[in-house]
Short mmCIF file of C-alpha atoms in Angstrom, two decimals:
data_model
loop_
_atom_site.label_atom_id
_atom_site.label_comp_id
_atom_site.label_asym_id
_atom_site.label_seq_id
_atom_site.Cartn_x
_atom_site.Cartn_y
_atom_site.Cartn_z
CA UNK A 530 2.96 -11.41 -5.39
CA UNK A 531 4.64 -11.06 -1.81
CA UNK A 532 5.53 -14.36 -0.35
CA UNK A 533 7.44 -13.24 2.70
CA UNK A 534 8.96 -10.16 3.94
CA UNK A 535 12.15 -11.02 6.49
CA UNK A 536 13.69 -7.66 8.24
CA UNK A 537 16.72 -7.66 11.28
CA UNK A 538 17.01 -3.74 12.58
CA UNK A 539 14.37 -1.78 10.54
CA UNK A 540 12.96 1.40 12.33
CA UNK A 541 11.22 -0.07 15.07
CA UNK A 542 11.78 -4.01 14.85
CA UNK A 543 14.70 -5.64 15.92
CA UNK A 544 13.65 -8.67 14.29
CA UNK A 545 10.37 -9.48 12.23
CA UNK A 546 9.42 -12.86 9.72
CA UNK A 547 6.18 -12.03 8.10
CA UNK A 548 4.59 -14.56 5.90
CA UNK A 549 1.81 -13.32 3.77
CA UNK A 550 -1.41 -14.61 2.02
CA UNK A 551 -2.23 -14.41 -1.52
CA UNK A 552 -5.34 -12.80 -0.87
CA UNK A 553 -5.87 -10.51 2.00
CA UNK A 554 -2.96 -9.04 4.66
CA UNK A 555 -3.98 -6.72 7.95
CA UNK A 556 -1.49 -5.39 9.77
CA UNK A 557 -3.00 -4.14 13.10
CA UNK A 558 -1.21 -2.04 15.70
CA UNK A 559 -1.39 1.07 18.08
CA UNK A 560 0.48 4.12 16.79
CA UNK A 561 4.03 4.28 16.30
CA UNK A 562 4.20 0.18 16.21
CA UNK A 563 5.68 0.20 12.67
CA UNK A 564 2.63 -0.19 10.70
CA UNK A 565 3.05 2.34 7.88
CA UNK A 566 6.47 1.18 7.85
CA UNK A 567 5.76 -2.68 6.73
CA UNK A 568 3.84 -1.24 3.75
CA UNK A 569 6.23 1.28 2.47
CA UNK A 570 9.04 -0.82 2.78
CA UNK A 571 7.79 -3.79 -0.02
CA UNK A 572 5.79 -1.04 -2.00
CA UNK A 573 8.51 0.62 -2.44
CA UNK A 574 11.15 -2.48 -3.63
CA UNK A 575 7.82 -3.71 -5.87
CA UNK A 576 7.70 0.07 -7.23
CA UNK A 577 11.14 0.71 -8.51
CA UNK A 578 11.10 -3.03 -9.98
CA UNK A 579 8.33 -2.35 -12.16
CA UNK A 580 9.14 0.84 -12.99
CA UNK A 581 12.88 -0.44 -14.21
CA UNK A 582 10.61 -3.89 -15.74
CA UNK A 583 9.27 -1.19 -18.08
CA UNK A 584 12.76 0.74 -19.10
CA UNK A 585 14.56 -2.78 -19.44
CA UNK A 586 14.99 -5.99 -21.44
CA UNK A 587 17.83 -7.42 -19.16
CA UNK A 588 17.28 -9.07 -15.94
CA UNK A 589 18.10 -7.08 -12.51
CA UNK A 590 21.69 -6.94 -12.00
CA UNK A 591 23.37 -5.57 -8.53
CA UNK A 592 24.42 -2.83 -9.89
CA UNK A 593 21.15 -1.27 -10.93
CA UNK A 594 19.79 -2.80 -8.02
CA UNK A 595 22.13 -1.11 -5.39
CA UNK A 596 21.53 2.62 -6.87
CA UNK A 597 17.74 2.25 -7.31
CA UNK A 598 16.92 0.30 -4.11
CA UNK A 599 18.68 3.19 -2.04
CA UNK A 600 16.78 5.98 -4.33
CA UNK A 601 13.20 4.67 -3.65
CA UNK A 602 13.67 4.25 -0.30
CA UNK A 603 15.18 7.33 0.46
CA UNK A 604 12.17 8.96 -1.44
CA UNK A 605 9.58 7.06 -0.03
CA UNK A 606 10.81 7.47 3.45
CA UNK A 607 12.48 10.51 3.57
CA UNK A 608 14.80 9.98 5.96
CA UNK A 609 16.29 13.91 6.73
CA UNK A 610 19.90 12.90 5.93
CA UNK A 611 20.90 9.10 5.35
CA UNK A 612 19.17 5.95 4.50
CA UNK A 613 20.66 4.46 7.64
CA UNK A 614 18.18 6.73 9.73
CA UNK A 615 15.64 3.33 8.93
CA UNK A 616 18.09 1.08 11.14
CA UNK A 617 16.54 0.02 14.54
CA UNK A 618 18.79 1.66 17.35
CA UNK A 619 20.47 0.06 19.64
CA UNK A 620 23.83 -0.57 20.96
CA UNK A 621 26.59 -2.50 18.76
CA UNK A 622 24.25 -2.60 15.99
CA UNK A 623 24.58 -0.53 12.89
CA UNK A 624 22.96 -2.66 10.11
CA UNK A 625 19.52 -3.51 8.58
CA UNK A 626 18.98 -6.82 6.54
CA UNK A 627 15.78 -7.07 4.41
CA UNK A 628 14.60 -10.39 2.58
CA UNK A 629 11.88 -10.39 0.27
CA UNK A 630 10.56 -13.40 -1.53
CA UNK A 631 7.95 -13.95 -4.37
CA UNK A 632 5.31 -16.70 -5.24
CA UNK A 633 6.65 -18.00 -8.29
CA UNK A 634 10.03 -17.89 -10.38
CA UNK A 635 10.99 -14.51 -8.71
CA UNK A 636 13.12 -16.24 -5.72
CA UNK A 637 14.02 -13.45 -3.59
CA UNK A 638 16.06 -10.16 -3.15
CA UNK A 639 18.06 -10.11 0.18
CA UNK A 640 19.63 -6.74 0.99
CA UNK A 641 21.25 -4.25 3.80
CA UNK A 642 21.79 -0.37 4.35
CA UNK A 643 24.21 0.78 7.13
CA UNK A 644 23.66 3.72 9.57
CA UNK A 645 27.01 4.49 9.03
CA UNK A 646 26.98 5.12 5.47
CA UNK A 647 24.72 7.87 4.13
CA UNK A 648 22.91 6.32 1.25
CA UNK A 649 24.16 2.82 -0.02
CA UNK A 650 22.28 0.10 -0.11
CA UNK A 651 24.63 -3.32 -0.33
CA UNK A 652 22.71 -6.24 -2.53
CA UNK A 653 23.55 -10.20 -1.26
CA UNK A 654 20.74 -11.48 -3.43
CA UNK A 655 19.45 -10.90 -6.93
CA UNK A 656 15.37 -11.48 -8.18
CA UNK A 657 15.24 -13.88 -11.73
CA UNK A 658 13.00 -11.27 -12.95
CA UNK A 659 11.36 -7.24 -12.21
CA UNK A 660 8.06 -7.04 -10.96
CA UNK A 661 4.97 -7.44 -14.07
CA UNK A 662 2.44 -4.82 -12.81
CA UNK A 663 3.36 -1.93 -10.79
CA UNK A 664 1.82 -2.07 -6.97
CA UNK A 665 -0.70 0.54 -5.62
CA UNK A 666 -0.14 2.71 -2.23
CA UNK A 667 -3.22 4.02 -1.31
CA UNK A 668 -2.06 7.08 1.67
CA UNK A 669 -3.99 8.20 4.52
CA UNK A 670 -5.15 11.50 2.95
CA UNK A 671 -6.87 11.70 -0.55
CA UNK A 672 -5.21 12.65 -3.43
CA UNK A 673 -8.00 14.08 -6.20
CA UNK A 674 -7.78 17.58 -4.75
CA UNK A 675 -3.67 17.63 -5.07
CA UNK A 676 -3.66 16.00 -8.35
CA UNK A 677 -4.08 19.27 -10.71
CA UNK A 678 -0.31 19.92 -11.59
CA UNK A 679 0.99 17.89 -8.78
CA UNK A 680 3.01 15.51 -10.37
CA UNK A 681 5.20 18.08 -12.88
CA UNK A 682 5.88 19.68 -9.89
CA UNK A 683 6.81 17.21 -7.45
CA UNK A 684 9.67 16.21 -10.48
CA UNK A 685 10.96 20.09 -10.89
CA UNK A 686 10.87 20.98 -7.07
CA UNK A 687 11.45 20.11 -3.85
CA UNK A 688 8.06 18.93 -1.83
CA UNK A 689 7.98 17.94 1.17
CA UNK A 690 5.93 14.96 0.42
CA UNK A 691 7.09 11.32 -0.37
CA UNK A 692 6.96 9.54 -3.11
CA UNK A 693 3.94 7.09 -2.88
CA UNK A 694 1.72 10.07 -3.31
CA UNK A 695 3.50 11.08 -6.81
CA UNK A 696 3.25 7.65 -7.59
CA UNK A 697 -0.59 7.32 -6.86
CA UNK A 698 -1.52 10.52 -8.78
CA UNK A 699 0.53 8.67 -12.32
CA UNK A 700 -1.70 5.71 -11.82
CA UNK A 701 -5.36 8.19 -10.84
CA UNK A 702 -3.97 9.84 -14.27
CA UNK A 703 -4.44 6.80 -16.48
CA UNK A 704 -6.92 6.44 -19.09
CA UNK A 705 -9.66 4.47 -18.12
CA UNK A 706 -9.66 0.52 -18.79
CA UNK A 707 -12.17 -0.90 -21.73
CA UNK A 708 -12.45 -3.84 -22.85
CA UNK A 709 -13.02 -7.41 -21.55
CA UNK A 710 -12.62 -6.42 -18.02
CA UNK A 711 -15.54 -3.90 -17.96
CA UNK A 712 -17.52 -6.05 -16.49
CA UNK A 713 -15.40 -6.67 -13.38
CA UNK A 714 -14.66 -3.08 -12.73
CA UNK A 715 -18.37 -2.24 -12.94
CA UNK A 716 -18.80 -4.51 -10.60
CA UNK A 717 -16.52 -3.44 -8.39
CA UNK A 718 -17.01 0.12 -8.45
CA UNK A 719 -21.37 -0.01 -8.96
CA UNK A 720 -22.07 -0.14 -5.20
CA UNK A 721 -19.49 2.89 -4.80
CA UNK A 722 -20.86 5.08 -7.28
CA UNK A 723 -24.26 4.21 -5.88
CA UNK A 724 -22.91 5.39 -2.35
CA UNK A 725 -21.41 8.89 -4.45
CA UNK A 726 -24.40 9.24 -6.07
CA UNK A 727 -22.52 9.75 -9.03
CA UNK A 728 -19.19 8.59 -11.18
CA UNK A 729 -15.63 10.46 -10.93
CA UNK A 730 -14.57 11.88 -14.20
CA UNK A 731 -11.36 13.90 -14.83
CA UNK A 732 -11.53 16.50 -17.50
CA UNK A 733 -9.21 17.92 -20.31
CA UNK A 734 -8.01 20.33 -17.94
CA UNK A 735 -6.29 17.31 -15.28
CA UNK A 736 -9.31 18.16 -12.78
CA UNK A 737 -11.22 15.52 -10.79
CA UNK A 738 -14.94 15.95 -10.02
CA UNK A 739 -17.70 14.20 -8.94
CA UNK A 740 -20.71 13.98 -11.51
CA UNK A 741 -24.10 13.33 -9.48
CA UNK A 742 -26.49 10.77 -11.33
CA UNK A 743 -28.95 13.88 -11.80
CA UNK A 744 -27.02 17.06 -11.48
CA UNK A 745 -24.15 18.87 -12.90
CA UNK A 746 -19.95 18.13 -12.21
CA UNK A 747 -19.29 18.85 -8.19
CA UNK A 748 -15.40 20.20 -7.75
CA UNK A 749 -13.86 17.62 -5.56
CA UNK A 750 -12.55 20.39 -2.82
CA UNK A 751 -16.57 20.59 -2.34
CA UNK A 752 -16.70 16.78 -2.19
CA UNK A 753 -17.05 15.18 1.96
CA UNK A 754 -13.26 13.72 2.03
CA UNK A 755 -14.65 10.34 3.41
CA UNK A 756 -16.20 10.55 -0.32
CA UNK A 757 -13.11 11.78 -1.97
CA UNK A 758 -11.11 8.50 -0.61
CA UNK A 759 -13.69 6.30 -2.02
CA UNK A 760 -13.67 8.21 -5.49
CA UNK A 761 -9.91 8.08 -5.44
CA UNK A 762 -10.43 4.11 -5.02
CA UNK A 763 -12.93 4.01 -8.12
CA UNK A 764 -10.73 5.77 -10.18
CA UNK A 765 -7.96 2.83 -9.48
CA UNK A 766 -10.15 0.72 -10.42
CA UNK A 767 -11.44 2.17 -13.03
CA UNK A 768 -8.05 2.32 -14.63
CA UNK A 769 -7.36 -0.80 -14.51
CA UNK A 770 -4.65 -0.40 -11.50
CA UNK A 771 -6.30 -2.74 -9.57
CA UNK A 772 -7.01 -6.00 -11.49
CA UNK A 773 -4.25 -8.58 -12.34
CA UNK A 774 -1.83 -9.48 -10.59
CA UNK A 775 -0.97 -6.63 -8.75
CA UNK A 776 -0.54 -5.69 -5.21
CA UNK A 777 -2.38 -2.49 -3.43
CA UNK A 778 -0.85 -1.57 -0.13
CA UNK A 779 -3.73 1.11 1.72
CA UNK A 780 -2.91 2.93 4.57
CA UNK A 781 -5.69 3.41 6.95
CA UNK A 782 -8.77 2.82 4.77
CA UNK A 783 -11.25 4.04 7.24
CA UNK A 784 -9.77 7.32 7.82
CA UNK A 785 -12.12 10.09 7.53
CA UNK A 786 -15.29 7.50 6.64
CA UNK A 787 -18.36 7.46 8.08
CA UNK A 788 -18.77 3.83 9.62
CA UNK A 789 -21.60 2.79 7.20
CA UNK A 790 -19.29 3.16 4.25
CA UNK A 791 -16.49 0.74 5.60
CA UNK A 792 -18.63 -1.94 4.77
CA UNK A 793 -18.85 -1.18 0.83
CA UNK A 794 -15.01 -0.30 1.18
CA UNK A 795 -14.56 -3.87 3.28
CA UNK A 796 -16.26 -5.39 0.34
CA UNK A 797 -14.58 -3.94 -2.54
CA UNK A 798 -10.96 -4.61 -1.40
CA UNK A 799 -11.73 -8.51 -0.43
CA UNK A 800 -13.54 -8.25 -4.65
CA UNK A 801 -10.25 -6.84 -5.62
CA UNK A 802 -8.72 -9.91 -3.76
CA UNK A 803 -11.12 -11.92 -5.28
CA UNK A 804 -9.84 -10.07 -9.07
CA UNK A 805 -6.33 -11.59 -8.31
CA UNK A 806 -4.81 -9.04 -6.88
CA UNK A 807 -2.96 -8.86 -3.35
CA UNK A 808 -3.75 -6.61 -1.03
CA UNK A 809 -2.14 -5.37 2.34
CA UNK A 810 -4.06 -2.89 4.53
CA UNK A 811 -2.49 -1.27 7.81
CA UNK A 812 -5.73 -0.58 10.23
CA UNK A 813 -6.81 -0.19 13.85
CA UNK A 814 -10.58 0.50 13.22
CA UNK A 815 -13.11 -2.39 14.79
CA UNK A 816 -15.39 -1.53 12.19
CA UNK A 817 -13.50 -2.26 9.31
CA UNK A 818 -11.74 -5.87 11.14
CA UNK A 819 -15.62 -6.78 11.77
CA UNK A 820 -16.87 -6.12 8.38
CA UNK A 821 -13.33 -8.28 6.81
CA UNK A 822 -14.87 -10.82 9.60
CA UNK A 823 -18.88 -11.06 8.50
CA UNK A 824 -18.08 -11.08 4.47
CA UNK A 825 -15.14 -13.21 4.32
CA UNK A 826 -17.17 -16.05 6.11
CA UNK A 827 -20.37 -14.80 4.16
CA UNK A 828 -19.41 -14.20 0.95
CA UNK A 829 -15.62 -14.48 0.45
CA UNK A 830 -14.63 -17.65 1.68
CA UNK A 831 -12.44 -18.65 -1.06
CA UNK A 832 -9.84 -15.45 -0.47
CA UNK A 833 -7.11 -16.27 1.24
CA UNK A 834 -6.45 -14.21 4.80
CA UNK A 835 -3.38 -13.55 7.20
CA UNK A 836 -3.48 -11.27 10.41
CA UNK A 837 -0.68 -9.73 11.64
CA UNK A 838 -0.56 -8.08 15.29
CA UNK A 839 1.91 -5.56 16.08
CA UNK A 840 2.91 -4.66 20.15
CA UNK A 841 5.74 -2.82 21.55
CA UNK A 842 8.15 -4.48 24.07
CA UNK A 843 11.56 -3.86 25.94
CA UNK A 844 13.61 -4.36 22.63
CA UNK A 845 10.95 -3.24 19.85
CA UNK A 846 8.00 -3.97 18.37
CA UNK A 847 6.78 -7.58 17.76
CA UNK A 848 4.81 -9.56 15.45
CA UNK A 849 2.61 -11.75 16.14
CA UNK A 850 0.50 -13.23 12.85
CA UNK A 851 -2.10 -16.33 11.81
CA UNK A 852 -4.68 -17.10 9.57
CA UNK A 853 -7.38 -16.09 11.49
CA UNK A 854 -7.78 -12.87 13.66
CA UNK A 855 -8.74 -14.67 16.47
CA UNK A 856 -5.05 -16.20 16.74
CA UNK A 857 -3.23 -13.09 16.99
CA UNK A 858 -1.68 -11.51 19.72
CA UNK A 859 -3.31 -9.48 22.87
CA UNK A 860 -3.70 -6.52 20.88
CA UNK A 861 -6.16 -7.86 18.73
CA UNK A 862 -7.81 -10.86 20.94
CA UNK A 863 -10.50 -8.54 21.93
CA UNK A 864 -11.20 -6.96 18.77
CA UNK A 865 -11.73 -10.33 17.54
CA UNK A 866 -14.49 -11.50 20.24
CA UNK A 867 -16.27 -8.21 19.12
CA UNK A 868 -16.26 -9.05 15.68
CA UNK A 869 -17.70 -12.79 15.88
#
C-alpha cells in the first residue's frame, strides 16, 4: 500500500506532499488540475514493480530501476518525445523529484527525470522489496468492447493508446477466482449483476457479453456503456484483481452512469476497501462524493478516508487534503454542505 506520494515540478504542480489512507483516497479537482496525473504517476511505479516482482528473485537494484521506471512512464504517459515533457515549466527549473513511500518494510523509492535529457530517469533511493500484487487502473472509457485482440496488438504495433488500458485488458483476461474467496466476490459483485440483469462471461473466442438472468448472451457493443463500466468492474472482481492487498486507481467512475447507479458503484469500491484493498478515485461528480458521504457514516465506518482538493494558482496547482471532505479546500467546501 501507498503511504505517501512527495512530487517537486511534475506537470502541473510545482510542489505537492500527499499523504494517503489505507482505505479510501478522492482526489477532486476542475479539469486540467492534475487529477489523472496523481493516479498514473504511482500506478504506474506500483505496475512495473510487480510486474519485475514476478520475473525476479533479487531485490530492486538501480540499475533495473532506472531503465524500467523511465519505460512505464513514458508508456503510460506518452509524452510525444522525452520523459522530461512531465516537468512543471517554469524558469531556472529543469528537474522533477518524486518520493514514494509504503506502509510496511517497503521504505521508499525517491527519484528524478530531467527536461533536458530525453528519457532517463536518475534513482537516489532504492525500495527493500517489488510490489506483491499488481495495482488496477480503471480508465475513463470501458474496455470490454476493445478487448477482442487488443492486447497482441497493442505489443506488435504502434497504438496510440497508453499503457494502463493494455494493462487492464491482461487483468479482465484472467480466469475467474474460486475458492475461499467466493463468497466475498459474490458479495461484491450480487447487487451489480442484479443492476445488469445478468453476469459478464467471456467466451472461447476472447469476447465479452452480457448474459441476462432470462435471455440469451447480449454482445457488449449492444450493452448501455454506463453498463459496460460496471461489467468491466465485475469482471475485476471476479478475477480476483481486486481483493488482497492491492491498490485500484479509477479514473472518473461516474462517467457515462446514470446517477442511480453511482450509489451501487459508491458501495462496491468502499466493500473493496473494506476487502483490504486501497483504492484511489479521481472525481468531480456531487453524486458520487454524497453517496462516499451517506455509506461511509452508515455502513462503512471502519474504512479509513482522505480527501484531497486540487485548485489552480499563480505558480500551479495546489493541494489541499484531510480526513474529512468537509476540511478541504474552497473547491470542495460546497460540495461538502450538499452532501451532509
Amino acid at each position: 500500500m501507498l503511504d505517501s506520494l512527495k512530487v517537486r515540478n511534475f506537470t502541473v504542480f510545482e510542489s505537492a506532499d500527499l499523504k494517503f489512507a489505507k482505505g479510501l483516497n478522492v482526489i477532486v479537482g476542475a479539469n486540467g488540475t492534475g487529477k489523472t496525473h496523481l493516479l498514473k504517476l504511482p500506478y504506474a511505479v506500483m505496475a512495473l514493480s510487480a510486474d519485475e516482482g514476478r520475473k525476479r528473485k533479487e531485490p530492486p537494484t538501480k540499475t533495473v530501476l532506472q531503465t524500467r521506471v523511465a519505460e512505464k512512464l513514458s508508456s503510460v504517459f506518452r509524452p510525444e518525445d522525452r520523459l522530461g515533457r512531465l516537468v512543471h515549466r517554469q524558469r531556472g527549473r529543469n528537474s522533477c523529484d518524486v518520493k514514494m513511500s509504503f506502509f510496511g518494510p517497503r521504505t521508499s523509492l525517491v527519484f528524478r527525470f530531467s527536461s533536458l535529457v530525453k528519457s532517463e530517469v536518475s534513482i537516489k533511493r532504492v525500495p527493500s522489496a517489488w510490489q506483491d500484487k499488481s495495482p488496477v487502473f480503471v480508465p475513463t472509457r470501458e474496455l470490454l468492447t476493445i478487448y477482442p485482440g487488443f492486447v497482441p496488438l497493442y505489443e506488435t504495433r504502434h497504438l496510440e493508446f497508453d499503457e494502463t488500458w493494455r494493462d487492464t485488458c491482461l487483468l479482465l483476461g484472467a480466469p475467474t477466482l474460486r475458492g475461499p474467496r467466493e463468497a466475498t466476490i459474490a458479495d461484491l459483485i450480487g447487487p451489480l449483476e442484479e443492476q445488469l440483469g445478468g453476469r459478464v462471461v467471456l467466451d472461447s473466442n476472447g469476447r465479452f457479453y452480457l448474459r441476462p438472468f432470462n435471455a440469451s448472451n447480449m454482445e457488449m457493443p449492444l450493452v448501455a456503456e454506463g453498463w459496460r463500466k460496471i461489467s468491466m468492474l465485475v469482471r475485476l472482481i471476479s478475477t480476483g484483481s481486486l481483493l488482497d492487498k492491492g491498490c485500484l486507481f479509477w479514473d472518473e467512475p461516474e462517467a457515462n452512469l446514470n446517477p442511480r447507479l453511482i450509489r451501487d458503484v459508491a458501495k462496491v469500491i468502499l466493500g473493496i476497501c473494506k476487502a483490504g484493498v486501497q483504492v484511489f478515485v479521481a472525481t468531480h461528480s456531487l453524486f458520487l462524493l454524497k453517496e462516499f458521504d451517506i455509506l461511509l457514516k452508515r455502513e462503512f465506518e471502519a474504512v479509513p478516508q482522505r480527501y484531497f482538493a486540487l485548485s489552480r494558482s499563480d505558480d500551479g496547482v495546489r493541494v489541499s487534503q484531510a480526513d474529512d471532505i468537509g476540511d478541504v479546500g474552497p473547491l470542495v467546501l460546497a460540495t461538502a454542505r450538499k452532501c451532509t
